[in-house]
Amino acid sequence: MIPLSGPDITQREKDLVMEVLDSGILGLGPKMRQFEQMMADYVGVKHAISCNSGTSGLHMLIAAMGIGEGDEVITTSFSFVASANCILFERAVPVFVDIDEATYNLDVTQIEAKITEKTKAILPVHVFGQPANMDEIRALASKYNLWVIEDSCEAIGGEWKGARVGGLGDAGVFAFYPNKQMTTGEGGIIVTDNDEIAELCHSIRNQGRGEDGLWLSHVRLGYNFRMDEMSAALGVAQLERIDEILAHRERVAQLYLEKLKAIPEIILPHVDADVKMSWFVFVIRFAETVNRDLVMERLSKRGIGCRPYFTPIHLQPFYVERFGFKPGDLPVTERVAEKTLAIPFFNSLTEEQVDQVVAAIQEEIEHAKEQVNL
Ligand SMILES: *Cc1c(COP(=O)(O)O)cnc(C)c1O
């Protein structure tokens, strides 16, 4: 059995969590503030506001930016559903732009045509850890006076032309669910240089409390999106080790790239020359001739974790029902999504396991071909 993903927890993480439990302060305490300061320094921004998931971080930014009823946000459908749902939470409308066939990120040449009077923001997703083309996105945003929200949930430590993601737009969000590069259990964090956005997010995260700090004074609609101290302690220990964690992932990615290149039916991840990739998942794409679902099913039966990353958001049942999207609306997104597969990828994956995965994929591609020929 080789799982799809798994966290990398050392004694340091355990020690810091135990320290919190012994301290008696389990919420809104020093570990949260320490984690936020470390994250702000890591990204190179003024503010970091921790929260209880990447989803709540994205939601708070939409609210803090005043994006609401009838407003439009340009984003990608080739992502995890939360990057579009956060727009719906505030009754605004996601406007999907197709993706670039090589990087799977927003096709920046198609954004301008989708901008209308109602457009308030562009929300790129650095998909699978590959930074989107931020030069083009920022240029369009400043031309049309739009916010830029980086969904960096899959891309901590990734760089666009030498600058870390998260700090490249007006605000960014990282997520720390256990399948991400680093984890806090559940958790997320907003990063921004914008003082006003930071202040609003602090308030929204904490039941809409005002800056006066009075516990029972609520000045706006807020939520309980706070990160607890045990999660923050995990975050501190993981962020201390982030270079090591990302290097492990780079090692595994290089092994796959080397060993899979001999299989002609596989299109390997393309890493753009302008970026430093932060490997979140390792996603291969099969040639048109390969039945991805058959290969996936048989790999799963053999105990090899794999999953179709991503099923396009616009074709999720609830989006189809609500917006009437249909196959063919985003041809590149759909073509890519039909053939992509995430394969086992985590820090401690050994070369021997990589070899097993590669051999199994090769066998199952051959098997799938035989099925076609029968
Ligand atoms: C993981 C992820 C999120 C949300 O993270 P949660 O912490 O699970 O809420 C948002 N966007 C993208 C692209 C993600 O991969």
Coordinates of C-alpha atoms and ligand atoms in Angstrom, one line a residue:
M1 CA 0.0 0.0 0.0
I2 CA 1.4 3.4 -1.0
P3 CA -0.9 6.3 0.0
L4 CA -1.5 9.4 -2.1
S5 CA -0.2 11.7 0.6
G6 CA 0.8 11.9 4.2
P7 CA 2.0 14.5 6.7
D8 CA 5.7 14.7 7.9
I9 CA 5.6 15.0 11.7
T10 CA 8.8 15.0 13.9
Q11 CA 9.4 15.1 17.6
R12 CA 9.7 18.9 17.4
E13 CA 6.0 19.1 16.4
K14 CA 5.0 16.8 19.2
D15 CA 7.0 18.8 21.7
L16 CA 5.5 22.1 20.7
V17 CA 2.0 20.8 20.9
M18 CA 2.6 19.3 24.3
E19 CA 4.1 22.7 25.4
V20 CA 0.8 24.3 24.5
L21 CA -1.3 21.7 26.3
D22 CA 0.9 22.2 29.4
S23 CA 0.6 26.0 29.2
G24 CA -3.2 26.0 29.7
I25 CA -3.6 28.6 26.9
L26 CA -5.4 26.8 24.1
G27 CA -6.8 29.7 22.0
L28 CA -5.9 33.2 21.0
G29 CA -2.5 32.9 22.6
P30 CA 1.2 33.3 22.0
K31 CA 1.7 30.4 19.6
M32 CA -0.9 31.9 17.2
R33 CA 1.0 35.3 17.2
Q34 CA 4.3 33.6 16.8
F35 CA 3.1 31.6 13.9
E36 CA 1.6 34.7 12.2
Q37 CA 4.9 36.6 12.7
M38 CA 6.9 33.8 11.2
M39 CA 4.6 33.5 8.2
A40 CA 4.6 37.2 7.6
D41 CA 8.4 37.2 7.6
Y42 CA 8.6 34.1 5.4
V43 CA 6.4 35.6 2.7
G44 CA 7.8 39.1 3.2
V45 CA 4.6 40.9 4.0
K46 CA 3.4 43.1 6.9
H47 CA 0.5 41.0 8.1
A48 CA -0.4 37.4 8.5
I49 CA -3.9 36.5 10.0
S50 CA -4.2 32.8 10.9
C51 CA -7.6 31.1 10.6
N52 CA -9.1 27.6 10.8
S53 CA -8.9 26.7 7.0
G54 CA -7.8 27.9 3.7
T55 CA -11.5 28.2 2.8
S56 CA -12.2 30.6 5.6
G57 CA -9.2 32.7 4.7
L58 CA -10.4 33.1 1.1
H59 CA -13.9 33.8 2.4
M60 CA -12.7 36.6 4.7
L61 CA -10.8 38.3 1.9
I62 CA -13.8 38.4 -0.4
A63 CA -15.8 39.9 2.5
A64 CA -13.1 42.3 3.6
M65 CA -12.7 43.6 0.0
G66 CA -16.4 44.4 -0.1
I67 CA -17.1 42.0 -2.9
G68 CA -20.8 41.1 -2.7
E69 CA -24.2 40.7 -4.4
G70 CA -23.8 40.6 -8.2
D71 CA -20.1 41.4 -8.3
E72 CA -17.9 39.2 -10.5
V73 CA -14.6 37.6 -9.7
I74 CA -12.5 36.1 -12.5
T75 CA -11.0 32.8 -11.6
T76 CA -10.2 29.3 -12.8
S77 CA -12.4 26.2 -12.8
F78 CA -9.3 23.9 -12.7
S79 CA -9.0 24.0 -8.9
F80 CA -10.4 22.8 -5.6
V81 CA -14.0 23.9 -5.2
A82 CA -13.3 26.3 -2.3
S83 CA -11.5 28.8 -4.6
A84 CA -14.8 29.5 -6.3
N85 CA -17.2 28.8 -3.4
C86 CA -15.6 31.6 -1.4
I87 CA -17.0 34.0 -4.0
L88 CA -20.5 32.4 -3.7
F89 CA -20.5 32.8 0.1
E90 CA -20.7 36.5 -0.4
R91 CA -23.3 36.2 -3.2
A92 CA -20.9 37.3 -5.9
V93 CA -20.4 35.4 -9.1
P94 CA -17.3 33.4 -10.2
V95 CA -16.4 34.0 -13.9
F96 CA -14.3 31.2 -15.1
V97 CA -11.5 31.6 -17.6
D98 CA -10.0 28.6 -19.4
I99 CA -6.5 27.4 -18.5
D100 CA -3.1 27.3 -20.2
E101 CA -2.5 23.8 -21.6
A102 CA 1.1 23.6 -20.3
T103 CA 0.9 25.0 -16.8
Y104 CA -2.8 24.4 -16.1
N105 CA -3.0 27.9 -14.6
L106 CA -5.3 30.7 -15.7
D107 CA -4.8 31.5 -19.4
V108 CA -3.9 35.2 -19.0
T109 CA -4.6 36.0 -22.6
Q110 CA -8.3 35.2 -22.0
I111 CA -8.9 37.3 -18.9
E112 CA -9.4 40.8 -20.4
A113 CA -12.3 39.6 -22.6
K114 CA -14.2 38.6 -19.4
I115 CA -13.8 41.9 -17.5
T116 CA -17.1 43.8 -17.2
E117 CA -18.4 46.7 -15.1
K118 CA -19.2 44.2 -12.4
T119 CA -15.7 42.7 -12.1
K120 CA -14.1 43.4 -8.8
A121 CA -11.2 41.0 -8.5
I122 CA -9.0 38.4 -10.2
L123 CA -8.4 35.3 -8.1
P124 CA -5.6 33.1 -9.6
V125 CA -4.9 29.7 -8.1
H126 CA -1.2 28.6 -8.2
V127 CA -2.3 25.2 -9.2
F128 CA -0.4 22.2 -7.9
G129 CA 2.2 24.6 -6.5
Q130 CA 3.1 26.3 -9.8
P131 CA 2.8 30.1 -9.6
A132 CA 0.5 31.7 -12.1
N133 CA 1.7 34.5 -14.4
M134 CA 1.5 37.3 -11.9
D135 CA 3.0 40.0 -14.2
E136 CA 0.0 39.8 -16.6
I137 CA -2.5 39.4 -13.8
R138 CA -1.2 42.5 -11.9
A139 CA -1.0 44.5 -15.1
L140 CA -4.7 43.8 -15.9
A141 CA -5.7 44.4 -12.3
S142 CA -4.1 47.8 -12.2
K143 CA -5.5 48.8 -15.7
Y144 CA -9.1 47.9 -14.5
N145 CA -8.7 48.8 -10.8
L146 CA -9.3 45.2 -9.6
W147 CA -8.2 43.4 -6.5
V148 CA -5.9 40.4 -6.8
I149 CA -6.4 37.5 -4.4
E150 CA -3.8 34.8 -4.7
D151 CA -5.1 31.4 -3.8
S152 CA -1.7 30.1 -2.7
C153 CA -3.2 27.2 -0.8
E154 CA -1.1 24.7 -2.9
A155 CA 2.0 26.8 -3.3
I156 CA 3.7 27.8 -0.1
G157 CA 7.3 28.7 -0.9
G158 CA 6.7 28.9 -4.6
E159 CA 8.2 31.8 -6.5
W160 CA 7.2 34.0 -9.4
K161 CA 10.4 35.5 -10.9
G162 CA 12.2 35.2 -7.6
A163 CA 9.4 36.5 -5.3
R164 CA 7.4 34.3 -3.0
V165 CA 3.7 33.8 -3.8
G166 CA 1.2 35.1 -1.4
G167 CA 2.7 38.6 -1.4
L168 CA 2.3 39.3 -5.1
G169 CA -1.3 40.5 -5.1
D170 CA -3.3 42.5 -2.6
A171 CA -3.6 39.4 -0.4
G172 CA -3.0 35.7 -0.5
V173 CA -4.0 32.6 1.4
F174 CA -2.2 29.4 2.4
A175 CA -3.9 26.2 3.6
F176 CA -2.6 23.6 6.0
Y177 CA -4.9 20.6 5.7
P178 CA -2.8 17.4 6.2
N179 CA -2.3 16.8 2.5
K180 CA -0.6 20.2 1.9
Q181 CA 3.1 20.7 1.9
M182 CA 2.9 21.7 5.6
T183 CA 0.1 21.1 8.0
T184 CA -1.6 22.5 11.1
G185 CA -4.2 19.7 11.1
E186 CA -6.9 22.0 9.9
G187 CA -5.8 25.6 9.3
G188 CA -5.0 28.4 7.0
I189 CA -3.5 31.9 6.9
I190 CA -4.1 35.2 5.1
V191 CA -1.0 37.3 4.1
T192 CA -1.2 40.9 3.1
D193 CA 0.6 44.3 3.1
N194 CA -2.8 46.1 3.2
D195 CA -3.4 47.5 6.7
E196 CA -7.1 47.9 6.2
I197 CA -7.7 44.4 4.9
A198 CA -5.7 43.0 7.7
E199 CA -7.7 44.8 10.3
L200 CA -11.0 43.7 8.8
C201 CA -9.9 40.1 8.6
H202 CA -8.8 40.2 12.3
S203 CA -12.3 41.3 13.1
I204 CA -14.2 39.0 10.8
R205 CA -12.2 36.0 12.1
N206 CA -13.2 36.9 15.6
Q207 CA -17.0 37.3 15.5
G208 CA -16.9 40.8 14.1
R209 CA -15.3 42.3 17.2
G210 CA -14.1 45.8 16.9
E211 CA -10.5 47.1 17.4
D212 CA -11.4 48.4 20.9
G213 CA -10.9 44.8 22.0
L214 CA -14.1 44.6 24.0
W215 CA -15.1 41.0 24.1
L216 CA -18.9 41.6 23.8
S217 CA -18.8 44.5 21.3
H218 CA -19.5 43.4 17.7
V219 CA -19.2 46.0 15.0
R220 CA -19.8 43.9 11.9
L221 CA -21.0 40.4 10.9
G222 CA -18.2 38.0 11.7
Y223 CA -17.5 34.4 12.1
N224 CA -15.5 32.1 14.4
F225 CA -12.6 31.4 12.0
R226 CA -9.9 31.4 14.7
M227 CA -6.9 29.0 14.7
D228 CA -6.3 27.2 18.0
E229 CA -3.0 27.1 19.8
M230 CA -2.3 23.4 19.2
S231 CA -2.6 24.0 15.4
A232 CA -0.5 27.1 15.6
A233 CA 2.2 25.1 17.5
L234 CA 2.2 22.6 14.7
G235 CA 2.5 25.4 12.2
V236 CA 5.5 26.9 14.0
A237 CA 7.3 23.6 13.9
Q238 CA 6.4 22.9 10.3
L239 CA 7.4 26.4 9.1
E240 CA 10.8 26.0 10.9
R241 CA 11.4 23.0 8.7
I242 CA 9.8 24.4 5.5
D243 CA 13.0 24.4 3.5
E244 CA 13.7 20.8 4.4
I245 CA 10.1 19.8 3.6
L246 CA 10.1 21.5 0.2
A247 CA 13.5 19.9 -0.6
H248 CA 12.2 16.4 0.2
R249 CA 9.3 17.1 -2.2
E250 CA 11.6 18.4 -4.9
R251 CA 13.7 15.2 -4.5
V252 CA 10.6 13.0 -5.0
A253 CA 9.4 15.1 -8.0
Q254 CA 12.8 14.8 -9.7
L255 CA 12.7 11.0 -9.2
Y256 CA 9.3 10.8 -10.9
L257 CA 10.3 13.2 -13.7
E258 CA 13.4 11.0 -14.4
K259 CA 11.7 7.6 -14.2
L260 CA 8.4 8.5 -16.0
K261 CA 9.9 10.2 -19.0
A262 CA 10.4 6.9 -20.8
I263 CA 6.6 6.3 -20.9
P264 CA 5.3 7.9 -24.1
E265 CA 1.7 7.9 -23.0
I266 CA 2.5 10.2 -20.1
I267 CA 2.7 14.0 -20.3
L268 CA 4.8 15.2 -17.3
P269 CA 4.3 18.3 -15.3
H270 CA 5.6 21.3 -17.1
V271 CA 7.5 23.8 -14.9
D272 CA 7.6 27.3 -16.4
A273 CA 11.0 29.0 -16.7
D274 CA 9.8 32.0 -14.6
V275 CA 8.8 30.0 -11.6
K276 CA 10.1 28.1 -8.6
M277 CA 7.7 25.2 -8.1
S278 CA 6.6 24.3 -4.7
W279 CA 5.5 20.7 -5.2
F280 CA 2.1 20.1 -3.7
V281 CA 1.0 17.0 -5.6
F282 CA 2.5 15.1 -8.5
V283 CA 0.0 15.1 -11.4
I284 CA 0.6 13.2 -14.6
R285 CA -1.5 13.5 -17.7
F286 CA -2.3 10.6 -20.0
A287 CA -2.3 10.7 -23.7
E288 CA -5.7 10.8 -25.5
T289 CA -5.4 7.1 -26.2
V290 CA -5.3 6.1 -22.5
N291 CA -8.5 5.5 -20.5
R292 CA -7.5 7.3 -17.3
D293 CA -10.4 6.0 -15.2
L294 CA -9.5 2.4 -16.0
V295 CA -5.9 2.9 -15.0
M296 CA -6.9 4.8 -11.9
E297 CA -9.3 2.0 -10.8
R298 CA -6.7 -0.7 -11.3
L299 CA -4.0 1.3 -9.5
S300 CA -6.3 1.8 -6.6
K301 CA -7.1 -1.9 -6.4
R302 CA -3.3 -2.5 -6.2
G303 CA -3.1 -0.2 -3.2
I304 CA -1.5 2.7 -5.0
G305 CA -3.2 6.0 -3.9
C306 CA -4.3 8.1 -6.8
R307 CA -7.0 10.6 -7.6
P308 CA -8.3 12.7 -10.5
Y309 CA -6.9 16.2 -9.9
F310 CA -9.1 18.2 -10.6
T311 CA -12.7 17.6 -11.6
P312 CA -13.5 21.1 -13.0
I313 CA -15.5 23.2 -10.7
H314 CA -17.9 24.4 -13.4
L315 CA -19.0 20.8 -14.0
Q316 CA -19.7 20.0 -10.3
P317 CA -23.3 19.1 -10.0
F318 CA -24.2 22.1 -7.9
Y319 CA -22.6 24.5 -10.3
V320 CA -24.3 22.9 -13.3
E321 CA -27.6 23.2 -11.5
R322 CA -27.1 26.8 -10.4
F323 CA -25.4 28.3 -13.4
G324 CA -26.2 26.0 -16.3
F325 CA -22.6 25.2 -17.2
K326 CA -22.2 22.4 -19.7
P327 CA -19.4 20.3 -21.2
G328 CA -17.6 22.3 -23.8
D329 CA -17.8 25.6 -21.9
L330 CA -14.1 25.5 -21.0
P331 CA -12.5 23.1 -23.5
V332 CA -8.9 23.1 -22.3
T333 CA -9.8 22.7 -18.7
E334 CA -12.1 19.8 -19.6
R335 CA -9.6 18.2 -21.9
V336 CA -6.9 18.3 -19.3
A337 CA -9.1 17.3 -16.4
E338 CA -10.2 14.1 -18.2
K339 CA -6.7 12.8 -18.4
T340 CA -4.9 14.0 -15.2
L341 CA -4.1 11.8 -12.3
A342 CA -2.4 12.6 -9.0
I343 CA 0.0 9.8 -7.9
P344 CA 1.5 9.0 -4.5
F345 CA 3.5 12.0 -3.3
F346 CA 4.9 12.8 0.2
N347 CA 8.2 13.7 1.8
S348 CA 9.2 10.2 2.9
L349 CA 8.4 8.4 -0.4
T350 CA 11.5 6.3 -1.1
E351 CA 13.1 5.6 -4.5
E352 CA 12.0 2.0 -4.2
Q353 CA 8.4 3.1 -3.8
V354 CA 8.7 5.5 -6.7
D355 CA 10.0 2.5 -8.8
Q356 CA 7.0 0.4 -7.7
V357 CA 4.5 3.2 -8.6
V358 CA 6.2 3.8 -12.0
A359 CA 6.2 0.1 -12.8
A360 CA 2.5 -0.3 -11.8
I361 CA 1.5 2.7 -14.0
Q362 CA 3.4 1.3 -16.9
E363 CA 1.7 -2.1 -16.6
E364 CA -1.7 -0.6 -16.2
I365 CA -1.3 1.6 -19.3
E366 CA -0.4 -1.5 -21.2
H367 CA -3.4 -3.3 -19.8
A368 CA -5.7 -0.4 -20.7
K369 CA -4.4 -0.4 -24.3
E370 CA -5.2 -4.2 -24.6
Q371 CA -8.7 -3.4 -23.5
V372 CA -9.1 -0.9 -26.3
N373 CA -7.7 -3.4 -28.8
L374 CA -10.0 -6.3 -27.8
Ligands
LIG1 C1 -6.7 23.1 -0.1 C2 -7.2 24.2 -1.0 C3 -8.0 25.2 -0.5 C4 -8.7 25.2 0.9 O1 -8.1 24.7 1.9 P1 -8.9 24.1 3.2 O2 -7.9 24.3 4.3 O3 -9.1 22.6 2.9 O4 -10.1 24.8 3.4 C5 -8.4 26.3 -1.3 N1 -7.9 26.3 -2.5 C6 -7.1 25.4 -3.1 C7 -6.7 25.5 -4.5 C8 -6.7 24.3 -2.3 O5 -6.0 23.3 -2.8

